[in-house]
Structures are given as C-alpha cells and as structure tokens.
Amino acid sequence: MTKPDFDDTFCDGLTELLEWRRDVRHFKTTPLPEGLLDNLLDLACLAPSVGNSQPWRFVLVEDPANRKAVRDNFQEANTQALQGYDGDRARLYANLKLEGIDKAPVQLAVFAHEATEQGHGLGHQSMPEMLRYSAVLAVHTLWLAARAKGVGLGWVSILDAEKVKQSLAVPDSWSLVAYCCIGYPEQEDDTPELVKLGWQDRQADCRQVLKR
Ligand SMILES: Cc1cc2c(cc1C)N(C[C@H](O)[C@H](O)[C@H](O)COP(=O)(O)O)c1[nH]c(=O)[nH]c(=O)c1N2
C-alpha cells in the first residue's frame, strides 16, 4: 500500500468525525445498503488488540425472538437501575431513552473471547481484562467508521450480561462487551444527548493531567 498523506484537510475531517460521533438511541428503520455492515466490520477489525489477539467476536442478532429477549433483559435491568435513584434524578432517569433496540435495523452483540490462544497470552497474563479492552477498541473503531458513513451506533450496557449470553447461545468463554444498535440516526448532533437532557455535562477540566 502507498503511504498515505494525512494532510490538513484530512485532519480537520477527523476532528469533525470525533466531534460528531454520537451515541444514538433514535433510529430510522431504513436498512443499511448491502455490504456496508461487512465493510464496517472489516474496519473494526483494524483495531489494536493485546498481543494482536483480535479477541472480538461479533453476533448479528436478527431473530425477532432474540431481539425481544434482549429488549426484555434491558427493561428488567433498567427498572432495577431506576431504583438506585431518588427524587429529581430518578424522574430524569425514568425519562431517558437508553437504547434503540425497538427500531435499530442492525443489532450486533460484541463479545471478548477470554480463552483465545491468538496472541499467545502476550500482554494479558497479569491483566486479563486487556482482552475485553481490546474488544472495546473494536467497538470504538466501528463507531467511528460507521459515523463516517452517516451510520449511527448506540451502545447498550444496561443488561444482565449472563442472560444475553444464554439468549444468544454463545460459548462460555465469551464475555459480553457491548450490545450495539446500528442504523441511520433520526437526527445528527454535535452534543451528547445526556448533556442536552441535563443528566451529565462534559467536564470542563477533562484534560487535567496529574504529574508525579
Ligand atoms: C461502555 C459504554 C457503555 C454505554 C455507553 C457508552 C459506553 C462507552 N452509552 C453511551 C454514553 O451514554 C455516551 O457515550 C455518553 O453519554 C456521551 O455521549 P456521546 O457518545 O458523545 O454521544 C450508553 N448509552 C445508553 O443510552 N445506554 C447504555 O446502556 C450505554 N452504555
């Protein structure tokens, strides 16, 4: 491959991509064009991984019964989560939409294969969580690649992960990292929904670095 030249125009575009990547919960039902999901997954697989283990495992959730199981799972976990809040915070939480499982045309569960032999154990023997972190990076790469094509992704984690594993009949050695709702967003924004709805502002001092 010819070495690319990441010129200023590219860098400005990359900045905009990072600024305009959103967690999407409101989707159009329009399906993705043929081949686009495969293309996005190919790009996700370019993510870095501990020992080059590439431990991400993708499950495309298409069966309506499985989608319903995940939706029911979310509703139960979300009801429990709500009980952890009181007063105004509880009222605010109850009004948040925290998943797009109802409409997203593509639903993708991402797992980390915790027993993979790929990578020969390099880099995660003392820190086993590195395999899960590697799968997280695949999700983030997918998130950005999707946004670059105008496709939104919403990460759902308000779930009982073990029940998701059972519903989708995946191997025991896989752990759930993300349940991704994917599709065209109803609207685009440069501000996170949780900021707009008053749940959590962006930190003013997010660049604060301790020096030791
Ligand atoms: C690990 C992890 C897990 C979740 C999320 C993100 C990440 C990184 N986010 C999305 C999260 O709320 C969102 O990223 C922030 O609010 C910031 O908004 P933008 O992603 O910048 O739009 C998320 N959102 C949601 O509505 N339901 C969820 O269960 C989760 N879970």
Short mmCIF file of C-alpha atoms in Angstrom, two decimals, residues 61-194:
data_model
loop_
_atom_site.label_atom_id
_atom_site.label_comp_id
_atom_site.label_asym_id
_atom_site.label_seq_id
_atom_site.Cartn_x
_atom_site.Cartn_y
_atom_site.Cartn_z
CA VAL A 61 -28.88 -10.52 16.33
CA GLU A 62 -31.59 -10.96 13.69
CA ASP A 63 -34.07 -13.42 15.14
CA PRO A 64 -37.07 -11.43 16.48
CA ALA A 65 -37.25 -13.77 19.49
CA ASN A 66 -33.64 -12.99 20.38
CA ARG A 67 -34.19 -9.26 19.93
CA LYS A 68 -37.22 -9.49 22.21
CA ALA A 69 -35.18 -11.40 24.80
CA VAL A 70 -32.56 -8.62 24.79
CA ARG A 71 -35.24 -5.91 24.97
CA ASP A 72 -36.92 -7.67 27.93
CA ASN A 73 -33.50 -8.07 29.53
CA PHE A 74 -32.89 -4.32 29.10
CA GLN A 75 -36.27 -3.42 30.55
CA GLU A 76 -35.65 -5.52 33.64
CA ALA A 77 -32.12 -4.16 34.16
CA ASN A 78 -33.33 -0.61 33.55
CA THR A 79 -36.16 -0.95 36.06
CA GLN A 80 -33.62 -2.13 38.63
CA ALA A 81 -31.24 0.70 37.73
CA LEU A 82 -34.02 3.26 38.24
CA GLN A 83 -34.44 2.04 41.82
CA GLY A 84 -30.93 3.30 42.53
CA TYR A 85 -32.04 6.94 42.09
CA ASP A 86 -34.29 9.22 44.10
CA GLY A 87 -36.21 12.44 43.56
CA ASP A 88 -35.39 14.63 40.56
CA ARG A 89 -32.57 12.33 39.44
CA ALA A 90 -34.99 9.37 39.37
CA ARG A 91 -37.54 11.39 37.39
CA LEU A 92 -34.84 12.43 34.93
CA TYR A 93 -33.56 8.84 34.60
CA ALA A 94 -37.08 7.49 34.01
CA ASN A 95 -37.46 9.84 31.04
CA LEU A 96 -34.18 8.95 29.34
CA LYS A 97 -34.22 6.72 26.30
CA LEU A 98 -31.23 4.47 26.81
CA GLU A 99 -31.47 2.04 23.91
CA GLY A 100 -32.59 1.80 20.30
CA ILE A 101 -33.50 -1.88 20.33
CA ASP A 102 -37.05 -1.05 19.28
CA LYS A 103 -36.05 0.33 15.86
CA ALA A 104 -32.37 -0.15 15.01
CA PRO A 105 -32.22 -2.27 11.84
CA VAL A 106 -28.89 -3.84 12.81
CA GLN A 107 -28.19 -5.23 16.27
CA LEU A 108 -24.76 -6.54 17.00
CA ALA A 109 -23.56 -8.12 20.21
CA VAL A 110 -19.81 -7.82 20.68
CA PHE A 111 -18.03 -10.30 22.90
CA ALA A 112 -14.44 -10.83 24.02
CA HIS A 113 -13.13 -14.37 23.66
CA GLU A 114 -11.44 -14.68 27.03
CA ALA A 115 -9.82 -18.03 26.25
CA THR A 116 -8.39 -17.21 22.85
CA GLU A 117 -4.99 -18.65 22.04
CA GLN A 118 -4.41 -15.97 19.43
CA GLY A 119 -1.68 -13.66 20.65
CA HIS A 120 -0.19 -16.46 22.77
CA GLY A 121 -1.06 -14.72 26.02
CA LEU A 122 1.17 -11.72 25.32
CA GLY A 123 0.17 -8.69 27.36
CA HIS A 124 -2.75 -10.05 29.35
CA GLN A 125 -1.33 -12.63 31.71
CA SER A 126 -1.09 -10.18 34.60
CA MET A 127 -4.03 -8.07 33.38
CA PRO A 128 -6.67 -10.42 31.91
CA GLU A 129 -9.06 -7.51 31.35
CA MET A 130 -6.86 -6.46 28.39
CA LEU A 131 -8.80 -8.88 26.17
CA ARG A 132 -12.04 -7.07 26.98
CA TYR A 133 -10.37 -3.70 26.49
CA SER A 134 -9.25 -4.86 23.04
CA ALA A 135 -12.84 -5.71 22.12
CA VAL A 136 -13.85 -2.23 23.36
CA LEU A 137 -11.41 -0.75 20.86
CA ALA A 138 -13.06 -2.71 18.06
CA VAL A 139 -16.39 -1.21 19.11
CA HIS A 140 -14.94 2.30 19.11
CA THR A 141 -13.37 1.76 15.70
CA LEU A 142 -16.72 0.51 14.41
CA TRP A 143 -18.44 3.53 15.99
CA LEU A 144 -16.16 5.98 14.14
CA ALA A 145 -16.19 4.06 10.86
CA ALA A 146 -19.99 3.94 10.96
CA ARG A 147 -20.30 7.66 11.71
CA ALA A 148 -18.03 8.45 8.78
CA LYS A 149 -20.65 6.77 6.58
CA GLY A 150 -23.56 8.59 8.24
CA VAL A 151 -24.49 5.50 10.26
CA GLY A 152 -25.20 5.77 13.99
CA LEU A 153 -24.31 3.34 16.75
CA GLY A 154 -25.78 3.15 20.22
CA TRP A 155 -24.03 1.19 22.96
CA VAL A 156 -26.38 -0.62 25.33
CA SER A 157 -24.93 -1.91 28.60
CA ILE A 158 -27.98 -1.85 30.86
CA LEU A 159 -28.26 -5.60 30.58
CA ASP A 160 -27.73 -8.79 32.50
CA ALA A 161 -24.70 -9.98 30.50
CA GLU A 162 -25.08 -13.62 31.51
CA LYS A 163 -28.68 -13.67 30.30
CA VAL A 164 -27.60 -12.12 26.98
CA LYS A 165 -25.04 -14.91 26.63
CA GLN A 166 -27.73 -17.51 27.28
CA SER A 167 -30.22 -15.88 24.89
CA LEU A 168 -27.64 -15.83 22.10
CA ALA A 169 -26.17 -19.26 22.94
CA VAL A 170 -22.53 -18.18 22.77
CA PRO A 171 -19.60 -20.12 24.23
CA ASP A 172 -18.92 -19.82 27.97
CA SER A 173 -15.51 -18.28 27.34
CA TRP A 174 -17.03 -15.24 25.62
CA SER A 175 -17.91 -12.23 27.75
CA LEU A 176 -20.31 -9.54 26.64
CA VAL A 177 -18.62 -6.22 25.90
CA ALA A 178 -21.32 -4.29 24.06
CA TYR A 179 -24.76 -4.63 22.59
CA CYS A 180 -24.73 -2.25 19.63
CA CYS A 181 -27.79 -0.80 17.94
CA ILE A 182 -26.81 0.33 14.45
CA GLY A 183 -28.67 2.26 11.75
CA TYR A 184 -29.32 5.70 10.33
CA PRO A 185 -29.93 8.24 13.11
CA GLU A 186 -33.14 10.24 13.22
CA GLN A 187 -31.00 13.32 13.71
CA GLU A 188 -27.36 14.30 13.96
CA ASP A 189 -25.86 16.40 16.71
CA ASP A 190 -22.53 17.65 17.98
CA THR A 191 -23.71 17.50 21.60
CA PRO A 192 -24.29 14.28 23.58
CA GLU A 193 -27.95 13.59 24.37
CA LEU A 194 -27.14 13.18 28.09
#
